[in-house]
Amino acid sequence: MNHLLLLSRGGLIALISGTLFFLAMEGRAGPADIPSEAAPAAVAARDLPDRFAGAEVLVETTRALGDHESERRRVVRYGRDEKPVRLIEHLRHDPETGDDKLLYQGAAVADRILVSVDSAAALHELQTFLNGHDAYALVDGKPGARIRQLSVLGGASVESETALHAVEEAVEAIEAAGLDGIMAGVNRLYFPATEPNDPSYSLQWGLEKIDAPSAWDIATGSRGVYVAVIDSGIARNHPDLADNIAVEYGRNFVPDADEDAFDDQHGHGTRVSGIIGAVGNNGIGIAGVNWEVSLIPLRVGDGSFTTDRLADALDHVTDLRQQGVPVVATNNSYGIEEQRPPNQRQVDRILKSAIERSRDAGILFVAASGNAGEDMDNGTKTYPAAYSADLDNVIAVASTTGSDGLAGSSNYGQTLVHLGAPGQSIYSTTMSGSYGTASGTSFAAPFVAGALALMKAADPELDAADLKAFLLDTVDPIPSLDGKTITGGRLNLGAALQAVVPEAVAVPVLSLESSAPTLLRTPLYPVDLQVVADSEPAHDVAVSLGTYGDAVAGDDYAPLPPEVVLPAGETRVVFTLQGLTASETPPDEAMIGIEILASDDYETGDATVELVLVPHSFAHWQEFFAQHQPLEDHDGSDALAAGGDGIPDLLRYALGLVPGLPVPDRREALPALENVVDDGAVYPALSFNRPQGLGDIRYRLQVSESLAADSWQNAEWEVLDVTEREDGTERVTVRDAIPAGDRERRFLRLNVLHEDDGS
């Protein structure tokens, strides 16, 4: 591990270690932050890129520290608003190459500091202090704002050497005055995470990894749940985001722009937002963790975010929550690295106090752990994630890979980082209206913020403590995070939702289906009934059955069992209902209803079936068959019904009801009506059984659009198939020559003729 200690006016400035997640932007603080005595220490440190290369330098000084090292202070103009930024940098000169390597770089706004004012009395006390210090003055701001800015240069120019030290000296003066209810601090710069990489790799592997599909079986989100994205803004016209943006609550905290100008000018915030809540199931692009959610866009900068904007954004969210807007969490994919000896404070107290206020309002604060590859328990800490040590609303998130490894650049910490989430090559929305991938803990954090919102949508009664507990108790333990995070695991969205709403996956919805609409009064032709579940149950389910109607169990049909068992992992179970012949002459028709009875083990859908019990005599069958057996055409209209007359014994044989005659397979004995397709046209067809060798019998088929006795007409039919069967019968299929649809309704009659008398 590489470290660097740097001495400056008044004491130790900073210690940095490892690769920067977000460039460490931290200026010299007052006496409470920096001891007056500290011994220098010099160890090897990595050469850093200069974030401010090419910026206009307004003033610069350098002083030697010894051993080829030096401290450089600069004031530069930075960003779109060209604000003056004071830099403190530590350089090492290489005598062999003549190059200066940048070992440390810290930044703060050069001409202003921040003061937090907790009451009107405190503001009065501050103004009294300022009356005796002509160099300092309150900058006009939003009336009643808690965070105020104080100009500190007096009449001095930002191009003067005064600007190199003014902010630290002002913080010292206010802290030394001991003003009640006043907190002072430099206005630090925070930076978003790593930039995008290959836009075509892996797509949305992260959602599969956290088992999002199982979670979506339970909930897909709600626009009644709000997540604030404190970042570079959101592209409000992105087709996969627009419907999920809470425009009415969005704000811009960047000066010199309209308050509602929250449109993303950098891209980072739009990528983060797509992970939380790209609109799902809309046929375009991607899906977020939440298909529906209300994203509150809070623009706090482009390439960097300052303390005052971050604190103001957090206070805006806190105010919304106190006004009744159900904000669940803020997503905070930004940070700075700081490393100092243990006896020194390393807290941005202005920002931390804003996080505390959001905690008191019941809002969770999801923070990226940082991309320095550091053990934050023992080395460089990234803030605000490291505030998890003493703020219980802070949830710090590490980055994991597609193979469940800890990303090499991700910070970790057994006591500071809570869990991991996918963060490598994450496919999401871009500010151009398209899609691409990016990597870093910046894109792991929104998976967690999205998970909190989805849990809240599934159970609106959950509070912040409940949500955090469900989140952390349901992680997938993975070896790469064992001993490196508090939970030792990676986010499992499916398990979290199942814990929130366990009955949603444990209880199937059952329906009841029948293989036929009628039941013959004979045990030869039972009807198959089946219980159908909409999902596979995790355990055997006992399905309770009941009956109703005027048919009598034991006389008209065989009694059903009181329950059937749907086995675990299966979606259907079949049982049979058999008709019986009563000793007394039966009525023409009766009805039996079968139903699935209610139970805590399942829910019911279409859970009843009603069957007409048909008398088994030929006369009753003929009448019933003509009236109750429609066959649906492909267009769903009733197109065909059938009846029969002629020689009773032949049709009785076809029904398997003639004593002494062989009984065909009961499933194939009944005449069957069907549609057949030929050259794209649909034709009605009839299949029936007959004894083999009936050479003296022929058939006449008639059709009618009604059942009137004088409306029957001879039809042109053709035999499609004759199949011999092992039981001594043959199956005949005949087809109408006229396609279905040419008549509104069609009835079929089969006449059997003897050659000798033509009857």
Short mmCIF file of N, CA and C in Angstrom, two decimals, residues 539-644:
data_model
loop_
_atom_site.label_atom_id
_atom_site.label_comp_id
_atom_site.label_asym_id
_atom_site.label_seq_id
_atom_site.Cartn_x
_atom_site.Cartn_y
_atom_site.Cartn_z
N HIS A 539 -44.21 -27.32 -2.44
CA HIS A 539 -44.51 -28.53 -1.68
C HIS A 539 -45.85 -29.09 -2.15
N ASP A 540 -46.16 -30.35 -1.76
CA ASP A 540 -47.44 -30.94 -2.13
C ASP A 540 -48.60 -30.09 -1.61
N VAL A 541 -49.60 -29.91 -2.46
CA VAL A 541 -50.77 -29.10 -2.08
C VAL A 541 -52.00 -29.99 -2.12
N ALA A 542 -52.69 -30.12 -0.98
CA ALA A 542 -53.95 -30.86 -0.91
C ALA A 542 -55.08 -29.94 -1.36
N VAL A 543 -55.74 -30.34 -2.47
CA VAL A 543 -56.78 -29.51 -3.08
C VAL A 543 -58.14 -30.07 -2.66
N SER A 544 -58.91 -29.31 -1.91
CA SER A 544 -60.23 -29.76 -1.42
C SER A 544 -61.27 -29.58 -2.52
N LEU A 545 -62.15 -30.61 -2.67
CA LEU A 545 -63.17 -30.60 -3.72
C LEU A 545 -64.56 -30.61 -3.11
N GLY A 546 -65.50 -30.00 -3.80
CA GLY A 546 -66.89 -30.04 -3.40
C GLY A 546 -67.78 -30.18 -4.62
N THR A 547 -69.04 -30.59 -4.41
CA THR A 547 -69.99 -30.74 -5.52
C THR A 547 -71.30 -30.05 -5.16
N TYR A 548 -72.07 -29.72 -6.20
CA TYR A 548 -73.39 -29.15 -6.02
C TYR A 548 -74.22 -29.50 -7.25
N GLY A 549 -75.52 -29.19 -7.25
CA GLY A 549 -76.40 -29.49 -8.37
C GLY A 549 -77.45 -30.53 -8.02
N ASP A 550 -78.35 -30.86 -9.00
CA ASP A 550 -79.43 -31.79 -8.73
C ASP A 550 -79.08 -33.24 -9.01
N ALA A 551 -77.90 -33.50 -9.59
CA ALA A 551 -77.45 -34.89 -9.73
C ALA A 551 -77.05 -35.42 -8.36
N VAL A 552 -77.30 -36.72 -8.13
CA VAL A 552 -77.12 -37.32 -6.80
C VAL A 552 -75.91 -38.24 -6.83
N ALA A 553 -74.96 -37.97 -5.91
CA ALA A 553 -73.78 -38.84 -5.80
C ALA A 553 -74.23 -40.22 -5.37
N GLY A 554 -73.68 -41.25 -6.00
CA GLY A 554 -74.04 -42.63 -5.69
C GLY A 554 -75.15 -43.17 -6.55
N ASP A 555 -76.05 -42.31 -7.06
CA ASP A 555 -77.11 -42.72 -7.97
C ASP A 555 -76.78 -42.31 -9.41
N ASP A 556 -76.42 -41.01 -9.57
CA ASP A 556 -76.18 -40.48 -10.91
C ASP A 556 -74.69 -40.47 -11.29
N TYR A 557 -73.83 -40.42 -10.29
CA TYR A 557 -72.39 -40.42 -10.57
C TYR A 557 -71.65 -40.98 -9.36
N ALA A 558 -70.46 -41.50 -9.64
CA ALA A 558 -69.64 -42.06 -8.56
C ALA A 558 -69.11 -40.93 -7.70
N PRO A 559 -69.21 -41.05 -6.36
CA PRO A 559 -68.74 -39.97 -5.48
C PRO A 559 -67.26 -39.64 -5.74
N LEU A 560 -66.95 -38.34 -5.66
CA LEU A 560 -65.57 -37.88 -5.85
C LEU A 560 -64.81 -37.95 -4.53
N PRO A 561 -63.50 -38.07 -4.57
CA PRO A 561 -62.73 -38.00 -3.33
C PRO A 561 -62.82 -36.59 -2.75
N PRO A 562 -62.69 -36.43 -1.43
CA PRO A 562 -62.79 -35.09 -0.83
C PRO A 562 -61.64 -34.17 -1.22
N GLU A 563 -60.52 -34.76 -1.66
CA GLU A 563 -59.39 -33.93 -2.08
C GLU A 563 -58.50 -34.72 -3.02
N VAL A 564 -57.76 -33.98 -3.83
CA VAL A 564 -56.70 -34.55 -4.65
C VAL A 564 -55.41 -33.80 -4.31
N VAL A 565 -54.28 -34.42 -4.58
CA VAL A 565 -52.99 -33.83 -4.21
C VAL A 565 -52.26 -33.36 -5.46
N LEU A 566 -51.91 -32.07 -5.47
CA LEU A 566 -51.06 -31.51 -6.53
C LEU A 566 -49.61 -31.63 -6.06
N PRO A 567 -48.81 -32.47 -6.72
CA PRO A 567 -47.44 -32.71 -6.23
C PRO A 567 -46.56 -31.47 -6.37
N ALA A 568 -45.57 -31.38 -5.50
CA ALA A 568 -44.59 -30.29 -5.58
C ALA A 568 -43.91 -30.31 -6.94
N GLY A 569 -43.74 -29.14 -7.53
CA GLY A 569 -43.06 -29.02 -8.81
C GLY A 569 -43.92 -29.32 -10.01
N GLU A 570 -45.21 -29.70 -9.82
CA GLU A 570 -46.12 -29.99 -10.92
C GLU A 570 -47.15 -28.88 -11.06
N THR A 571 -47.71 -28.74 -12.25
CA THR A 571 -48.71 -27.69 -12.46
C THR A 571 -50.10 -28.24 -12.73
N ARG A 572 -50.29 -29.59 -12.73
CA ARG A 572 -51.63 -30.13 -12.95
C ARG A 572 -51.74 -31.52 -12.35
N VAL A 573 -52.96 -31.88 -11.96
CA VAL A 573 -53.27 -33.21 -11.49
C VAL A 573 -54.64 -33.58 -12.05
N VAL A 574 -54.78 -34.84 -12.56
CA VAL A 574 -56.00 -35.28 -13.24
C VAL A 574 -56.76 -36.27 -12.36
N PHE A 575 -58.09 -36.14 -12.31
CA PHE A 575 -58.95 -37.14 -11.67
C PHE A 575 -60.18 -37.33 -12.55
N THR A 576 -60.95 -38.39 -12.31
CA THR A 576 -62.06 -38.72 -13.22
C THR A 576 -63.40 -38.68 -12.47
N LEU A 577 -64.44 -38.40 -13.26
CA LEU A 577 -65.82 -38.42 -12.77
C LEU A 577 -66.58 -39.42 -13.63
N GLN A 578 -67.22 -40.43 -12.97
CA GLN A 578 -67.95 -41.47 -13.70
C GLN A 578 -69.46 -41.33 -13.47
N GLY A 579 -70.23 -41.47 -14.58
CA GLY A 579 -71.68 -41.49 -14.46
C GLY A 579 -72.16 -42.88 -14.08
N LEU A 580 -73.36 -42.96 -13.46
CA LEU A 580 -73.96 -44.23 -13.06
C LEU A 580 -75.38 -44.29 -13.61
N THR A 581 -75.88 -45.52 -13.78
CA THR A 581 -77.26 -45.72 -14.20
C THR A 581 -78.11 -46.01 -12.97
N ALA A 582 -79.07 -45.14 -12.66
CA ALA A 582 -79.90 -45.31 -11.47
C ALA A 582 -80.88 -46.45 -11.67
N SER A 583 -81.29 -47.05 -10.59
CA SER A 583 -82.25 -48.16 -10.67
C SER A 583 -83.61 -47.67 -11.17
N GLU A 584 -83.98 -46.46 -10.80
CA GLU A 584 -85.22 -45.91 -11.27
C GLU A 584 -85.01 -45.18 -12.59
N THR A 585 -86.12 -44.99 -13.30
CA THR A 585 -86.01 -44.27 -14.57
C THR A 585 -85.47 -42.87 -14.32
N PRO A 586 -84.34 -42.48 -14.91
CA PRO A 586 -83.71 -41.19 -14.60
C PRO A 586 -84.44 -40.06 -15.30
N PRO A 587 -84.32 -38.86 -14.81
CA PRO A 587 -84.86 -37.69 -15.52
C PRO A 587 -84.12 -37.50 -16.83
N ASP A 588 -84.68 -36.65 -17.66
CA ASP A 588 -84.03 -36.42 -18.95
C ASP A 588 -82.62 -35.87 -18.78
N GLU A 589 -82.45 -34.89 -17.91
CA GLU A 589 -81.15 -34.29 -17.68
C GLU A 589 -80.99 -33.97 -16.22
N ALA A 590 -79.75 -33.84 -15.79
CA ALA A 590 -79.43 -33.36 -14.45
C ALA A 590 -78.10 -32.61 -14.55
N MET A 591 -77.77 -31.88 -13.49
CA MET A 591 -76.53 -31.10 -13.51
C MET A 591 -75.68 -31.43 -12.29
N ILE A 592 -74.40 -31.56 -12.51
CA ILE A 592 -73.46 -31.73 -11.43
C ILE A 592 -72.40 -30.64 -11.54
N GLY A 593 -72.16 -29.91 -10.45
CA GLY A 593 -71.11 -28.90 -10.39
C GLY A 593 -69.98 -29.37 -9.50
N ILE A 594 -68.76 -29.21 -9.96
CA ILE A 594 -67.58 -29.56 -9.17
C ILE A 594 -66.80 -28.28 -8.93
N GLU A 595 -66.33 -28.06 -7.70
CA GLU A 595 -65.61 -26.84 -7.37
C GLU A 595 -64.41 -27.12 -6.48
N ILE A 596 -63.41 -26.25 -6.61
CA ILE A 596 -62.26 -26.27 -5.70
C ILE A 596 -62.62 -25.39 -4.51
N LEU A 597 -62.57 -25.97 -3.31
CA LEU A 597 -62.93 -25.24 -2.11
C LEU A 597 -61.76 -24.38 -1.64
N ALA A 598 -62.06 -23.29 -0.94
CA ALA A 598 -61.04 -22.34 -0.50
C ALA A 598 -60.09 -22.98 0.51
N SER A 599 -58.85 -22.50 0.50
CA SER A 599 -57.83 -22.98 1.43
C SER A 599 -56.74 -21.93 1.55
N ASP A 600 -56.03 -21.93 2.67
CA ASP A 600 -54.89 -21.02 2.85
C ASP A 600 -53.69 -21.45 2.02
N ASP A 601 -53.71 -22.69 1.49
CA ASP A 601 -52.56 -23.21 0.75
C ASP A 601 -52.56 -22.80 -0.71
N TYR A 602 -53.64 -22.19 -1.18
CA TYR A 602 -53.72 -21.79 -2.58
C TYR A 602 -54.79 -20.73 -2.74
N GLU A 603 -54.75 -20.08 -3.90
CA GLU A 603 -55.83 -19.18 -4.29
C GLU A 603 -56.58 -19.83 -5.45
N THR A 604 -57.81 -19.40 -5.70
CA THR A 604 -58.60 -20.00 -6.76
C THR A 604 -58.85 -19.00 -7.87
N GLY A 605 -58.76 -19.50 -9.10
CA GLY A 605 -59.11 -18.72 -10.27
C GLY A 605 -60.47 -19.16 -10.77
N ASP A 606 -60.53 -19.72 -11.99
CA ASP A 606 -61.77 -20.28 -12.54
C ASP A 606 -61.91 -21.69 -11.97
N ALA A 607 -62.52 -21.80 -10.79
CA ALA A 607 -62.40 -23.01 -9.99
C ALA A 607 -63.66 -23.86 -9.97
N THR A 608 -64.58 -23.68 -10.91
CA THR A 608 -65.78 -24.52 -10.97
C THR A 608 -65.98 -25.06 -12.38
N VAL A 609 -66.57 -26.27 -12.44
CA VAL A 609 -66.97 -26.89 -13.71
C VAL A 609 -68.38 -27.44 -13.52
N GLU A 610 -69.27 -27.16 -14.47
CA GLU A 610 -70.62 -27.70 -14.43
C GLU A 610 -70.83 -28.62 -15.63
N LEU A 611 -71.29 -29.86 -15.36
CA LEU A 611 -71.52 -30.85 -16.40
C LEU A 611 -73.01 -31.21 -16.44
N VAL A 612 -73.52 -31.43 -17.65
CA VAL A 612 -74.89 -31.92 -17.81
C VAL A 612 -74.85 -33.44 -17.85
N LEU A 613 -75.62 -34.05 -16.97
CA LEU A 613 -75.69 -35.51 -16.91
C LEU A 613 -76.71 -35.97 -17.95
N VAL A 614 -76.25 -36.75 -18.96
CA VAL A 614 -77.07 -37.11 -20.11
C VAL A 614 -77.62 -38.52 -19.95
N PRO A 615 -78.97 -38.72 -20.12
CA PRO A 615 -79.52 -40.09 -20.09
C PRO A 615 -78.86 -40.96 -21.16
N HIS A 616 -78.75 -42.27 -20.87
CA HIS A 616 -78.00 -43.11 -21.78
C HIS A 616 -78.87 -43.77 -22.85
N SER A 617 -80.21 -43.66 -22.81
CA SER A 617 -81.02 -44.27 -23.85
C SER A 617 -80.80 -43.53 -25.18
N PHE A 618 -81.00 -44.27 -26.29
CA PHE A 618 -80.73 -43.67 -27.61
C PHE A 618 -81.62 -42.47 -27.88
N ALA A 619 -82.90 -42.54 -27.52
CA ALA A 619 -83.82 -41.44 -27.80
C ALA A 619 -83.38 -40.17 -27.09
N HIS A 620 -83.03 -40.32 -25.80
CA HIS A 620 -82.56 -39.14 -25.06
C HIS A 620 -81.25 -38.62 -25.64
N TRP A 621 -80.37 -39.57 -25.99
CA TRP A 621 -79.09 -39.14 -26.54
C TRP A 621 -79.29 -38.37 -27.85
N GLN A 622 -80.17 -38.89 -28.73
CA GLN A 622 -80.40 -38.24 -30.01
C GLN A 622 -80.90 -36.81 -29.81
N GLU A 623 -81.85 -36.62 -28.90
CA GLU A 623 -82.40 -35.29 -28.68
C GLU A 623 -81.33 -34.37 -28.08
N PHE A 624 -80.62 -34.91 -27.09
CA PHE A 624 -79.62 -34.05 -26.43
C PHE A 624 -78.48 -33.69 -27.38
N PHE A 625 -78.06 -34.67 -28.16
CA PHE A 625 -76.93 -34.43 -29.06
C PHE A 625 -77.26 -33.32 -30.05
N ALA A 626 -78.50 -33.28 -30.51
CA ALA A 626 -78.89 -32.26 -31.47
C ALA A 626 -78.91 -30.87 -30.86
N GLN A 627 -79.17 -30.79 -29.54
CA GLN A 627 -79.36 -29.48 -28.92
C GLN A 627 -78.12 -28.95 -28.21
N HIS A 628 -77.20 -29.79 -27.80
CA HIS A 628 -76.17 -29.35 -26.86
C HIS A 628 -74.73 -29.61 -27.30
N GLN A 629 -74.51 -29.94 -28.52
CA GLN A 629 -73.13 -30.26 -28.90
C GLN A 629 -72.62 -29.33 -30.00
N PRO A 630 -72.50 -28.02 -29.78
CA PRO A 630 -71.93 -27.13 -30.80
C PRO A 630 -70.42 -27.35 -30.92
N LEU A 631 -69.96 -27.16 -32.15
CA LEU A 631 -68.52 -27.23 -32.39
C LEU A 631 -68.06 -25.86 -32.84
N GLU A 632 -67.07 -25.30 -32.17
CA GLU A 632 -66.63 -23.94 -32.49
C GLU A 632 -65.76 -23.93 -33.73
N ASP A 633 -66.12 -23.02 -34.66
CA ASP A 633 -65.23 -22.77 -35.79
C ASP A 633 -64.02 -22.00 -35.31
N HIS A 634 -63.09 -21.76 -36.21
CA HIS A 634 -61.88 -21.01 -35.84
C HIS A 634 -62.20 -19.58 -35.46
N ASP A 635 -63.31 -19.04 -35.94
CA ASP A 635 -63.65 -17.66 -35.60
C ASP A 635 -64.44 -17.58 -34.30
N GLY A 636 -64.66 -18.73 -33.64
CA GLY A 636 -65.31 -18.72 -32.34
C GLY A 636 -66.82 -18.78 -32.39
N SER A 637 -67.43 -18.82 -33.57
CA SER A 637 -68.88 -18.84 -33.64
C SER A 637 -69.39 -20.28 -33.63
N ASP A 638 -70.61 -20.47 -33.09
CA ASP A 638 -71.21 -21.80 -33.13
C ASP A 638 -71.54 -22.13 -34.58
N ALA A 639 -70.91 -23.15 -35.14
CA ALA A 639 -71.10 -23.43 -36.55
C ALA A 639 -71.72 -24.79 -36.82
N LEU A 640 -71.63 -25.71 -35.87
CA LEU A 640 -72.04 -27.07 -36.20
C LEU A 640 -72.62 -27.76 -34.98
N ALA A 641 -73.75 -28.43 -35.16
CA ALA A 641 -74.27 -29.32 -34.13
C ALA A 641 -74.69 -30.61 -34.81
N ALA A 642 -74.89 -31.66 -34.05
CA ALA A 642 -75.18 -32.94 -34.70
C ALA A 642 -76.33 -33.64 -34.00
N GLY A 643 -77.03 -34.46 -34.78
CA GLY A 643 -78.05 -35.35 -34.24
C GLY A 643 -77.96 -36.65 -35.02
N GLY A 644 -78.87 -37.56 -34.81
CA GLY A 644 -78.80 -38.80 -35.57
C GLY A 644 -80.15 -39.49 -35.59
#
